[in-house]
CSV table of C-alpha atoms and ligand atoms in Angstrom, one decimal:
chain,number,residue,atom,x,y,z
D,1057,MET,CA,0.0,0.0,0.0
D,1058,ASN,CA,1.2,3.5,-0.8
D,1059,LYS,CA,2.3,5.7,2.1
D,1060,LYS,CA,-0.2,8.4,3.0
D,1061,THR,CA,1.0,12.0,2.6
D,1062,ILE,CA,0.1,14.5,5.3
D,1063,LEU,CA,0.3,18.2,4.8
D,1064,VAL,CA,1.4,19.8,8.1
D,1065,THR,CA,0.7,23.6,8.2
D,1066,GLY,CA,2.9,25.3,10.8
D,1067,GLY,CA,5.1,22.2,10.8
D,1068,ALA,CA,8.2,24.1,11.9
D,1069,GLY,CA,6.6,25.3,15.1
D,1070,TYR,CA,6.7,23.8,18.6
D,1071,ILE,CA,3.9,21.3,18.2
D,1072,GLY,CA,4.3,20.9,14.4
D,1073,SER,CA,7.9,19.9,14.6
D,1074,HIS,CA,7.1,17.1,17.1
D,1075,ALA,CA,4.2,16.1,14.9
D,1076,CYS,CA,6.6,15.8,11.9
D,1077,VAL,CA,8.8,13.5,13.9
D,1078,GLU,CA,5.9,11.3,15.0
D,1079,LEU,CA,4.4,11.2,11.5
D,1080,LEU,CA,7.7,10.3,9.8
D,1081,GLN,CA,8.5,7.6,12.3
D,1082,THR,CA,5.0,6.2,11.9
D,1083,GLY,CA,5.5,5.9,8.1
D,1084,PHE,CA,3.8,8.9,6.6
D,1085,ASN,CA,5.2,11.2,4.0
D,1086,VAL,CA,5.2,14.7,5.3
D,1087,VAL,CA,4.8,18.0,3.5
D,1088,VAL,CA,5.2,21.2,5.6
D,1089,VAL,CA,4.0,24.7,4.8
D,1090,ASP,CA,5.3,27.3,7.1
D,1091,ASN,CA,6.1,31.0,6.7
D,1092,PHE,CA,8.6,30.9,9.7
D,1093,SER,CA,6.8,33.8,11.4
D,1094,ASN,CA,7.2,32.1,14.7
D,1095,SER,CA,9.8,29.4,14.0
D,1096,LYS,CA,13.1,28.7,12.3
D,1097,PRO,CA,14.1,26.3,9.5
D,1098,GLU,CA,16.5,24.7,12.0
D,1099,SER,CA,13.7,22.9,13.7
D,1100,LEU,CA,13.1,20.9,10.5
D,1101,ARG,CA,16.8,20.2,10.2
D,1102,ARG,CA,16.5,18.7,13.7
D,1103,VAL,CA,13.5,16.7,12.6
D,1104,HIS,CA,15.8,15.2,9.9
D,1105,ALA,CA,18.5,14.6,12.5
D,1106,ILE,CA,16.1,12.7,14.8
D,1107,THR,CA,14.3,10.6,12.1
D,1108,GLY,CA,16.8,10.4,9.2
D,1109,LEU,CA,13.9,11.6,7.1
D,1110,SER,CA,12.9,15.0,5.8
D,1111,PRO,CA,9.5,16.6,5.2
D,1112,THR,CA,9.1,18.4,1.9
D,1113,LEU,CA,9.1,22.1,2.7
D,1114,TYR,CA,7.1,24.9,1.2
D,1115,GLN,CA,8.1,28.2,2.7
D,1116,ALA,CA,4.8,30.1,2.2
D,1117,ASP,CA,2.1,31.9,4.1
D,1118,ILE,CA,-1.2,29.9,4.2
D,1119,ARG,CA,-3.0,33.1,3.1
D,1120,ASP,CA,-1.1,32.9,-0.2
D,1121,LYS,CA,-3.7,31.4,-2.5
D,1122,GLN,CA,-1.3,30.8,-5.4
D,1123,ALA,CA,1.3,29.1,-3.2
D,1124,LEU,CA,-1.4,26.7,-1.8
D,1125,SER,CA,-2.8,26.0,-5.2
D,1126,ASP,CA,0.7,25.2,-6.4
D,1127,LEU,CA,1.3,23.0,-3.4
D,1128,PHE,CA,-1.9,20.9,-3.9
D,1129,ALA,CA,-1.1,20.7,-7.6
D,1130,ASN,CA,2.4,19.3,-7.0
D,1131,GLU,CA,1.7,17.0,-4.1
D,1132,THR,CA,-0.8,14.2,-3.6
D,1133,ILE,CA,-2.1,15.1,-0.1
D,1134,ASP,CA,-4.3,12.6,1.8
D,1135,ALA,CA,-5.0,14.7,4.9
D,1136,VAL,CA,-4.0,18.0,6.5
D,1137,ILE,CA,-3.0,18.7,10.0
D,1138,HIS,CA,-3.5,22.4,10.5
D,1139,PHE,CA,-1.2,24.0,13.2
D,1140,ALA,CA,-0.4,27.3,11.5
D,1141,GLY,CA,-1.7,30.2,13.5
D,1142,LEU,CA,-0.8,32.9,16.0
D,1143,LYS,CA,-1.2,31.8,19.6
D,1144,ALA,CA,-0.4,34.5,22.2
D,1145,VAL,CA,-3.5,35.6,24.2
D,1146,GLY,CA,-2.2,39.0,25.3
D,1147,GLU,CA,-0.9,39.9,21.8
D,1148,SER,CA,-4.3,38.9,20.4
D,1149,CYS,CA,-6.0,41.5,22.6
D,1150,GLN,CA,-3.6,44.2,21.3
D,1151,GLN,CA,-3.8,43.1,17.7
D,1152,PRO,CA,-7.1,41.4,17.1
D,1153,LEU,CA,-7.2,42.1,13.3
D,1154,THR,CA,-3.8,40.5,12.9
D,1155,TYR,CA,-5.1,37.4,14.8
D,1156,TYR,CA,-8.4,37.1,12.9
D,1157,ASN,CA,-6.6,37.7,9.6
D,1158,ASN,CA,-3.9,35.1,10.2
D,1159,ASN,CA,-6.0,32.5,12.0
D,1160,VAL,CA,-9.5,32.8,10.5
D,1161,TYR,CA,-8.7,34.1,7.0
D,1162,GLY,CA,-5.7,31.8,6.8
D,1163,THR,CA,-7.9,28.8,7.5
D,1164,LEU,CA,-10.5,29.9,4.9
D,1165,VAL,CA,-7.8,30.1,2.2
D,1166,LEU,CA,-6.5,26.7,3.3
D,1167,LEU,CA,-10.1,25.2,3.2
D,1168,GLU,CA,-10.7,26.6,-0.3
D,1169,ALA,CA,-7.5,25.2,-1.6
D,1170,MET,CA,-8.3,21.8,0.0
D,1171,GLU,CA,-11.8,21.8,-1.5
D,1172,ALA,CA,-10.5,22.7,-5.0
D,1173,ALA,CA,-8.0,19.8,-4.7
D,1174,ASN,CA,-10.7,17.5,-3.3
D,1175,VAL,CA,-8.7,16.9,-0.1
D,1176,LYS,CA,-11.2,16.7,2.7
D,1177,GLN,CA,-9.5,15.2,5.7
D,1178,LEU,CA,-8.5,17.7,8.3
D,1179,ILE,CA,-7.2,17.7,11.9
D,1180,PHE,CA,-7.4,21.2,13.4
D,1181,SER,CA,-5.5,22.6,16.4
D,1182,SER,CA,-8.2,24.0,18.6
D,1183,SER,CA,-7.8,24.9,22.3
D,1184,ALA,CA,-9.3,24.5,25.7
D,1185,THR,CA,-9.6,28.3,25.6
D,1186,VAL,CA,-12.8,27.9,23.5
D,1187,TYR,CA,-14.6,26.8,26.7
D,1188,GLY,CA,-14.2,30.3,28.2
D,1189,GLU,CA,-15.4,30.8,31.7
D,1190,ALA,CA,-17.2,27.5,32.1
D,1191,THR,CA,-19.0,27.0,35.4
D,1192,CYS,CA,-17.4,23.6,36.1
D,1193,GLN,CA,-13.7,22.7,36.4
D,1194,GLN,CA,-13.6,19.5,34.3
D,1195,TYR,CA,-14.4,20.3,30.7
D,1196,ALA,CA,-16.2,17.8,28.5
D,1197,GLU,CA,-16.7,18.4,24.8
D,1198,ASP,CA,-20.4,19.1,25.1
D,1199,LEU,CA,-20.0,22.2,27.3
D,1200,SER,CA,-21.2,25.4,25.7
D,1201,LEU,CA,-18.4,27.4,24.2
D,1202,GLY,CA,-17.6,31.1,25.0
D,1203,ALA,CA,-14.0,32.1,24.4
D,1204,ILE,CA,-13.1,35.4,26.2
D,1205,ASN,CA,-10.3,36.8,24.1
D,1206,PRO,CA,-9.6,37.3,20.4
D,1207,TYR,CA,-7.2,34.4,20.2
D,1208,GLY,CA,-9.8,32.1,21.7
D,1209,ARG,CA,-12.5,33.5,19.6
D,1210,SER,CA,-10.5,33.0,16.4
D,1211,LYS,CA,-10.3,29.2,17.4
D,1212,GLN,CA,-14.0,29.2,18.1
D,1213,MET,CA,-14.9,30.9,14.8
D,1214,ILE,CA,-12.8,28.3,13.0
D,1215,GLU,CA,-14.5,25.5,14.8
D,1216,ASP,CA,-17.9,27.0,13.7
D,1217,ILE,CA,-16.7,27.3,10.1
D,1218,LEU,CA,-15.6,23.7,10.1
D,1219,ARG,CA,-18.9,22.5,11.5
D,1220,ASP,CA,-20.7,24.5,8.8
D,1221,VAL,CA,-18.5,23.1,6.1
D,1222,SER,CA,-19.2,19.5,7.2
D,1223,ALA,CA,-22.9,20.2,7.5
D,1224,ALA,CA,-23.0,21.6,4.0
D,1225,ASP,CA,-21.5,18.4,2.7
D,1226,LYS,CA,-24.7,16.5,3.6
D,1227,ILE,CA,-26.8,19.0,1.6
D,1228,ASN,CA,-24.5,19.1,-1.4
D,1229,HIS,CA,-24.2,15.3,-1.4
D,1230,ALA,CA,-28.0,14.9,-1.5
D,1231,SER,CA,-28.1,17.3,-4.5
D,1232,PHE,CA,-25.2,15.5,-6.2
D,1233,MET,CA,-27.1,12.2,-5.8
D,1234,ARG,CA,-30.2,13.8,-7.5
D,1235,THR,CA,-28.4,15.6,-10.4
D,1236,ASN,CA,-25.2,13.6,-10.6
D,1237,ASP,CA,-23.7,16.5,-12.5
D,1238,LEU,CA,-21.2,17.8,-10.0
D,1239,LEU,CA,-17.5,16.8,-10.2
D,1240,PRO,CA,-18.3,14.3,-13.0
D,1241,HIS,CA,-14.8,12.8,-13.3
D,1242,ARG,CA,-14.0,12.1,-9.7
D,1243,GLN,CA,-15.6,10.9,-6.5
D,1244,LEU,CA,-17.3,13.5,-4.4
D,1245,ARG,CA,-15.6,13.2,-1.1
D,1246,LYS,CA,-17.1,14.2,2.2
D,1247,TRP,CA,-15.3,16.4,4.8
D,1248,LYS,CA,-13.9,14.4,7.7
D,1249,ILE,CA,-12.8,16.9,10.3
D,1250,VAL,CA,-11.4,16.4,13.8
D,1251,LEU,CA,-11.1,19.4,16.2
D,1252,LEU,CA,-8.5,18.7,18.8
D,1253,ARG,CA,-8.9,20.9,21.9
D,1254,TYR,CA,-5.5,21.0,23.5
D,1255,PHE,CA,-5.1,21.7,27.2
D,1256,ASN,CA,-1.5,22.9,28.2
D,1257,PRO,CA,1.2,21.3,26.1
D,1258,ILE,CA,4.6,21.4,27.7
D,1259,GLY,CA,7.8,19.2,27.5
D,1260,ALA,CA,10.0,18.4,24.5
D,1261,HIS,CA,11.1,15.4,22.4
D,1262,GLU,CA,13.2,13.1,24.6
D,1263,SER,CA,16.2,13.6,22.3
D,1264,GLY,CA,16.5,17.2,23.6
D,1265,MET,CA,16.8,18.3,20.0
D,1266,ILE,CA,13.5,20.0,19.4
D,1267,GLY,CA,11.3,21.9,21.8
D,1268,GLU,CA,9.5,25.2,22.4
D,1269,ASP,CA,11.6,28.3,21.3
D,1270,PRO,CA,9.6,31.3,22.4
D,1271,ASN,CA,10.4,34.8,21.0
D,1272,GLY,CA,11.5,37.3,23.7
D,1273,ILE,CA,10.3,36.9,27.2
D,1274,PRO,CA,8.0,33.9,27.5
D,1275,ASN,CA,4.4,34.4,28.7
D,1276,ASN,CA,3.7,30.8,29.5
D,1277,LEU,CA,4.7,29.1,32.8
D,1278,LEU,CA,7.0,26.4,31.7
D,1279,PRO,CA,9.2,28.4,29.2
D,1280,TYR,CA,9.5,31.1,31.9
D,1281,ILE,CA,10.6,28.5,34.5
D,1282,LEU,CA,13.1,27.1,32.1
D,1283,GLN,CA,14.7,30.5,31.6
D,1284,VAL,CA,14.8,31.2,35.3
D,1285,ALA,CA,16.5,27.8,35.9
D,1286,SER,CA,19.1,28.5,33.2
D,1287,GLY,CA,19.8,31.9,34.6
D,1288,LYS,CA,18.4,33.9,31.6
D,1289,LEU,CA,15.7,35.4,33.7
D,1290,ALA,CA,16.0,36.4,37.4
D,1291,GLN,CA,12.7,35.5,39.0
D,1292,LEU,CA,9.4,33.9,38.2
D,1293,SER,CA,6.2,35.7,39.2
D,1294,VAL,CA,3.5,33.3,40.4
D,1295,TRP,CA,0.3,35.1,39.3
D,1296,GLY,CA,-1.8,34.8,42.4
D,1297,ASP,CA,-1.9,32.6,45.5
D,1298,ASP,CA,-5.4,33.5,46.6
D,1299,TYR,CA,-7.4,31.3,44.1
D,1300,PRO,CA,-9.9,28.9,45.5
D,1301,THR,CA,-7.5,25.9,44.8
D,1302,ARG,CA,-5.7,23.5,47.1
D,1303,ASP,CA,-2.6,25.8,47.4
D,1304,GLY,CA,-4.1,29.1,46.1
D,1305,THR,CA,-2.3,29.0,42.8
D,1306,GLY,CA,-3.8,28.3,39.4
D,1307,ILE,CA,-4.4,24.7,38.3
D,1308,ARG,CA,-4.1,23.5,34.7
D,1309,ASP,CA,-4.0,20.2,32.8
D,1310,TYR,CA,-0.4,19.9,31.5
D,1311,ILE,CA,0.2,17.4,28.7
D,1312,HIS,CA,3.5,16.2,27.2
D,1313,VAL,CA,3.8,17.5,23.6
D,1314,VAL,CA,4.7,14.0,22.4
D,1315,ASP,CA,1.5,12.6,23.9
D,1316,LEU,CA,-0.3,15.4,22.3
D,1317,VAL,CA,1.0,14.7,18.8
D,1318,LYS,CA,0.3,11.0,19.2
D,1319,GLY,CA,-3.3,12.1,19.6
D,1320,HIS,CA,-3.1,13.5,16.0
D,1321,ILE,CA,-1.9,10.1,14.7
D,1322,LYS,CA,-4.8,8.5,16.4
D,1323,ALA,CA,-7.2,11.1,15.0
D,1324,LEU,CA,-5.8,10.4,11.5
D,1325,ALA,CA,-6.6,6.7,12.0
D,1326,ALA,CA,-10.1,7.5,13.2
D,1327,LEU,CA,-10.8,9.4,10.0
D,1328,ASP,CA,-10.7,6.0,8.2
D,1329,GLY,CA,-13.1,4.4,10.8
D,1330,GLU,CA,-16.8,4.1,11.3
D,1331,GLN,CA,-17.2,7.5,13.1
D,1332,PHE,CA,-16.2,9.3,10.0
D,1333,ALA,CA,-17.4,6.9,7.3
D,1334,THR,CA,-20.1,9.2,6.0
D,1335,GLY,CA,-18.3,12.5,6.8
D,1336,ASN,CA,-18.3,14.2,10.2
D,1337,CYS,CA,-16.8,17.0,12.3
D,1338,LYS,CA,-16.1,16.1,15.9
D,1339,ALA,CA,-14.3,17.7,18.8
D,1340,TYR,CA,-12.0,15.9,21.2
D,1341,ASN,CA,-10.2,17.1,24.3
D,1342,LEU,CA,-6.5,16.3,24.5
D,1343,GLY,CA,-5.5,16.5,28.1
D,1344,ALA,CA,-4.4,14.3,31.0
D,1345,GLY,CA,-7.7,14.6,32.9
D,1346,MET,CA,-6.0,16.0,36.0
D,1347,GLY,CA,-4.6,19.3,37.1
D,1348,TYR,CA,-1.3,20.6,38.7
D,1349,SER,CA,-0.9,23.9,40.4
D,1350,VAL,CA,1.8,26.4,39.7
D,1351,LEU,CA,3.5,25.4,43.0
D,1352,ASP,CA,3.2,21.7,42.0
D,1353,ILE,CA,5.1,22.5,38.8
D,1354,ILE,CA,7.8,24.5,40.6
D,1355,ASN,CA,8.3,21.9,43.3
D,1356,THR,CA,8.4,19.0,40.8
D,1357,PHE,CA,10.8,20.9,38.5
D,1358,GLU,CA,13.1,21.5,41.5
D,1359,LYS,CA,12.9,17.8,42.5
D,1360,VAL,CA,13.6,16.3,39.1
D,1361,THR,CA,16.3,18.7,37.9
D,1362,GLY,CA,17.9,19.7,41.1
D,1363,ARG,CA,17.6,23.4,40.1
D,1364,ALA,CA,16.2,25.9,42.4
D,1365,ILE,CA,13.5,28.3,41.0
D,1366,ASN,CA,13.6,31.8,42.3
D,1367,TYR,CA,10.0,33.0,42.5
D,1368,LYS,CA,7.8,35.5,44.2
D,1369,ILE,CA,4.0,35.7,44.7
D,1370,ALA,CA,2.5,38.4,42.5
D,1371,PRO,CA,-1.0,39.7,41.9
D,1372,ARG,CA,-3.4,37.6,39.7
D,1373,ARG,CA,-2.9,38.0,35.9
D,1374,ALA,CA,-6.0,39.4,34.2
D,1375,GLY,CA,-8.1,36.8,32.4
D,1376,ASP,CA,-6.7,33.8,34.2
D,1377,LEU,CA,-9.1,31.2,35.6
D,1378,ALA,CA,-8.5,29.4,38.9
D,1379,GLU,CA,-8.7,25.8,37.8
D,1380,TYR,CA,-9.6,23.7,34.8
D,1381,PHE,CA,-8.7,20.4,33.3
D,1382,ALA,CA,-9.9,18.0,30.6
D,1383,ASN,CA,-12.4,15.2,30.6
D,1384,PRO,CA,-10.5,13.1,28.1
D,1385,ALA,CA,-13.0,10.2,28.1
D,1386,LEU,CA,-14.2,10.8,24.5
D,1387,ALA,CA,-10.7,10.7,23.1
D,1388,LEU,CA,-10.1,7.4,24.9
D,1389,ALA,CA,-13.4,5.9,23.7
D,1390,GLU,CA,-13.3,7.0,20.1
D,1391,LEU,CA,-9.7,7.7,19.3
D,1392,ASN,CA,-8.2,5.1,21.6
D,1393,TRP,CA,-5.9,7.8,22.9
D,1394,HIS,CA,-4.7,8.6,26.4
D,1395,THR,CA,-1.6,10.3,27.9
D,1396,GLU,CA,1.3,8.0,28.6
D,1397,LYS,CA,3.8,10.4,30.1
D,1398,ASN,CA,3.7,12.0,33.6
D,1399,LEU,CA,4.7,15.3,35.0
D,1400,ASP,CA,8.3,14.2,35.8
D,1401,ASP,CA,8.7,13.2,32.1
D,1402,MET,CA,7.4,16.5,30.9
D,1403,LEU,CA,9.7,18.5,33.1
D,1404,ILE,CA,12.8,16.3,32.6
D,1405,ASP,CA,12.4,16.5,28.8
D,1406,ALA,CA,11.7,20.2,28.8
D,1407,TRP,CA,14.9,20.8,30.9
D,1408,ARG,CA,17.0,18.6,28.6
D,1409,TRP,CA,15.8,20.7,25.6
D,1410,GLN,CA,16.6,24.0,27.5
D,1411,SER,CA,20.0,22.8,28.8
D,1412,ASN,CA,21.1,21.6,25.3
D,1413,ASN,CA,19.8,24.7,23.6
D,1414,PRO,CA,20.1,27.7,25.9
D,1415,GLU,CA,19.5,30.0,23.0
D,1416,GLY,CA,16.8,27.9,21.4
D,1417,TYR,CA,17.4,27.3,17.7
D,1418,GLU,CA,19.8,30.2,17.4
Q,474,NAD,P1,4.0,27.8,17.1
Q,474,NAD,O1,3.9,29.3,17.0
Q,474,NAD,O2,5.3,27.2,17.6
Q,474,NAD,O3,3.8,27.1,15.7
Q,474,NAD,C1,2.9,27.7,14.7
Q,474,NAD,C2,3.7,27.6,13.4
Q,474,NAD,O4,2.8,28.2,12.4
Q,474,NAD,C3,4.9,28.5,13.4
Q,474,NAD,O5,6.0,27.7,12.8
Q,474,NAD,C4,4.6,29.7,12.5
Q,474,NAD,O6,5.7,30.1,11.8
Q,474,NAD,C5,3.6,29.1,11.6
Q,474,NAD,N1,2.6,30.0,11.0
Q,474,NAD,C6,1.9,31.0,11.7
Q,474,NAD,N2,1.1,31.7,10.8
Q,474,NAD,C7,1.3,31.2,9.6
Q,474,NAD,C8,0.8,31.5,8.3
Q,474,NAD,N3,-0.1,32.4,8.1
Q,474,NAD,N4,1.3,30.7,7.2
Q,474,NAD,C9,2.2,29.8,7.4
Q,474,NAD,N5,2.7,29.4,8.6
Q,474,NAD,C10,2.3,30.1,9.7
Q,474,NAD,O7,2.8,27.3,17.9
Q,474,NAD,P2,2.5,25.9,18.6
Q,474,NAD,O8,2.6,26.0,20.0
Q,474,NAD,O9,3.2,24.9,17.8
Q,474,NAD,O10,0.9,25.8,18.3
Q,474,NAD,C11,0.4,25.1,17.1
Q,474,NAD,C12,-1.1,25.3,17.0
Q,474,NAD,O11,-1.7,24.8,18.2
Q,474,NAD,C13,-1.5,26.8,17.0
Q,474,NAD,O12,-2.6,26.8,16.1
Q,474,NAD,C14,-2.0,27.1,18.3
Q,474,NAD,O13,-3.0,28.1,18.4
Q,474,NAD,C15,-2.5,25.8,18.8
Q,474,NAD,N6,-2.5,25.6,20.3
Q,474,NAD,C16,-1.3,25.7,20.9
Q,474,NAD,C17,-1.3,25.7,22.3
Q,474,NAD,C18,0.0,25.8,23.1
Q,474,NAD,O14,0.0,26.1,24.3
Q,474,NAD,N7,1.2,25.7,22.4
Q,474,NAD,C19,-2.4,25.4,23.1
Q,474,NAD,C20,-3.6,25.3,22.3
Q,474,NAD,C21,-3.6,25.4,20.9
Q,475,UFG,N1,1.7,31.5,35.4
Q,475,UFG,C1,2.4,32.1,36.4
Q,475,UFG,N2,3.5,32.8,36.1
Q,475,UFG,C2,3.9,33.0,34.8
Q,475,UFG,C3,3.1,32.4,33.8
Q,475,UFG,C4,2.0,31.6,34.1
Q,475,UFG,O1,2.1,32.0,37.6
Q,475,UFG,O2,4.9,33.7,34.5
Q,475,UFG,C5,0.5,30.7,35.8
Q,475,UFG,C6,-0.8,31.2,35.2
Q,475,UFG,O3,-1.4,32.2,36.1
Q,475,UFG,C7,-1.6,29.9,35.1
Q,475,UFG,C8,-0.6,28.9,34.8
Q,475,UFG,O4,0.7,29.4,35.3
Q,475,UFG,O5,-2.2,29.7,36.3
Q,475,UFG,C9,-0.5,28.5,33.4
Q,475,UFG,O6,-0.3,29.7,32.6
Q,475,UFG,P1,0.2,29.6,31.1
Q,475,UFG,O7,0.4,31.0,30.6
Q,475,UFG,O8,1.3,28.7,30.9
Q,475,UFG,O9,-1.0,28.9,30.3
Q,475,UFG,P2,-2.6,29.3,30.2
Q,475,UFG,O10,-3.3,28.2,30.9
Q,475,UFG,O11,-2.8,30.7,30.7
Q,475,UFG,O12,-2.9,29.2,28.7
Q,475,UFG,C10,-2.4,28.2,27.8
Q,475,UFG,C11,-2.0,28.8,26.4
Q,475,UFG,C12,-3.3,29.2,25.7
Q,475,UFG,C13,-4.2,28.1,25.7
Q,475,UFG,C14,-4.5,27.5,27.0
Q,475,UFG,C15,-5.3,26.2,26.8
Q,475,UFG,O13,-1.2,29.9,26.6
Q,475,UFG,O14,-3.0,29.6,24.4
Q,475,UFG,O15,-3.3,27.2,27.7
Q,475,UFG,O16,-5.8,25.8,28.0
Q,475,UFG,F1,-5.4,28.5,25.1
């Protein structure tokens, strides 16, 4: 049987580069499109160093219609994993148009190119942030959505667009069956779409060769801790110790990036299964199903690395929730996926990446 070819948008980024490794090692051909707006070509050279295999690279913006049309004309793509997007919550509040343009418009251009090429299998990087200020702490997929910032709303809008695209398939297919005059020379495919709602991805590949390489001063907890541990930053601020949680600090569901990308491989397999046989668009949480507090992360990091973290308690950060974590039961039942790595693994692997690459990919 021929190897399947997967187009990975944003494949040079943090999660995308780990996905490339996993896809290549699982036996897929990989094509990457990335404009390197938040990554460097070096990450893909590292993918080659780990796997001995190289993705085919298209350096392009997904909003470039001609570039995407050329890509789909040159390559026989079976499915797309769509990571390309901007992801900083604070920046999205300052530059909402940039975020909607890149994330929402970029996805529209991609979808049009896919439709024109009759490529209709898609795995989309959504986020737990689409749940907004839910009234419970453990989020299941059927909770109502209500993102509270432009980044989150861009993800929620894309989810809505993808649900609409999938629903339209049923109408169009019925009309095709009646008139049989659409796409006369090829099979009319139905959209098969998986929305993966990530909780908090951290960690790095166990080789220590690829990992998260934030621009400037990190906003997220683990990249900040890594830079304090390595001496690049002086002190971590713990944003609030007066939340109604077990130790007063914020609780999140942290997931090892390698477990996360394995969820994408499982999702690709599910597209060939019964759930998606007649086309579908379904959301799945990718999380561990349990939360750790900021102090848990600091204490465990100190234990597994032997490095002390200089921190102070600071006021709460605007927009932060006290506590949430995934209900990952649906991903287990329908994708046969669950996390395999624990917090020690996440922190040891992240520290290996940081120690081996104190300046990231520079
Ligand atoms: P990242 O910034 O490391 O990777 C995104 C990649 O997409 C980068 O290589 C960037 O250069 C590329 N890109 C951005 N806009 C592009 C465009 N218009 N055309 C072509 N390439 C473009 O981010 P990541 O952490 O790997 O996240 C991947 C996806 O997962 C994003 O969509 C993000 O919103 C989503 N996500 C991430 C997290 C997280 O905590 N990392 C959590 C939930 C969801
Ligand atoms: N935190 C600190 N100090 C810091 C950074 C973070 O105390 O310097 C705390 C936060 O207050 C929060 C926890 O660490 O309690 C995690 O914060 P992150 O910034 O690492 O992650 P968030 O949960 O705020 O958001 C992340 C991504 C979002 C994504 C969301 C999905 O940044 O893009 O997870 O749940 F949508």
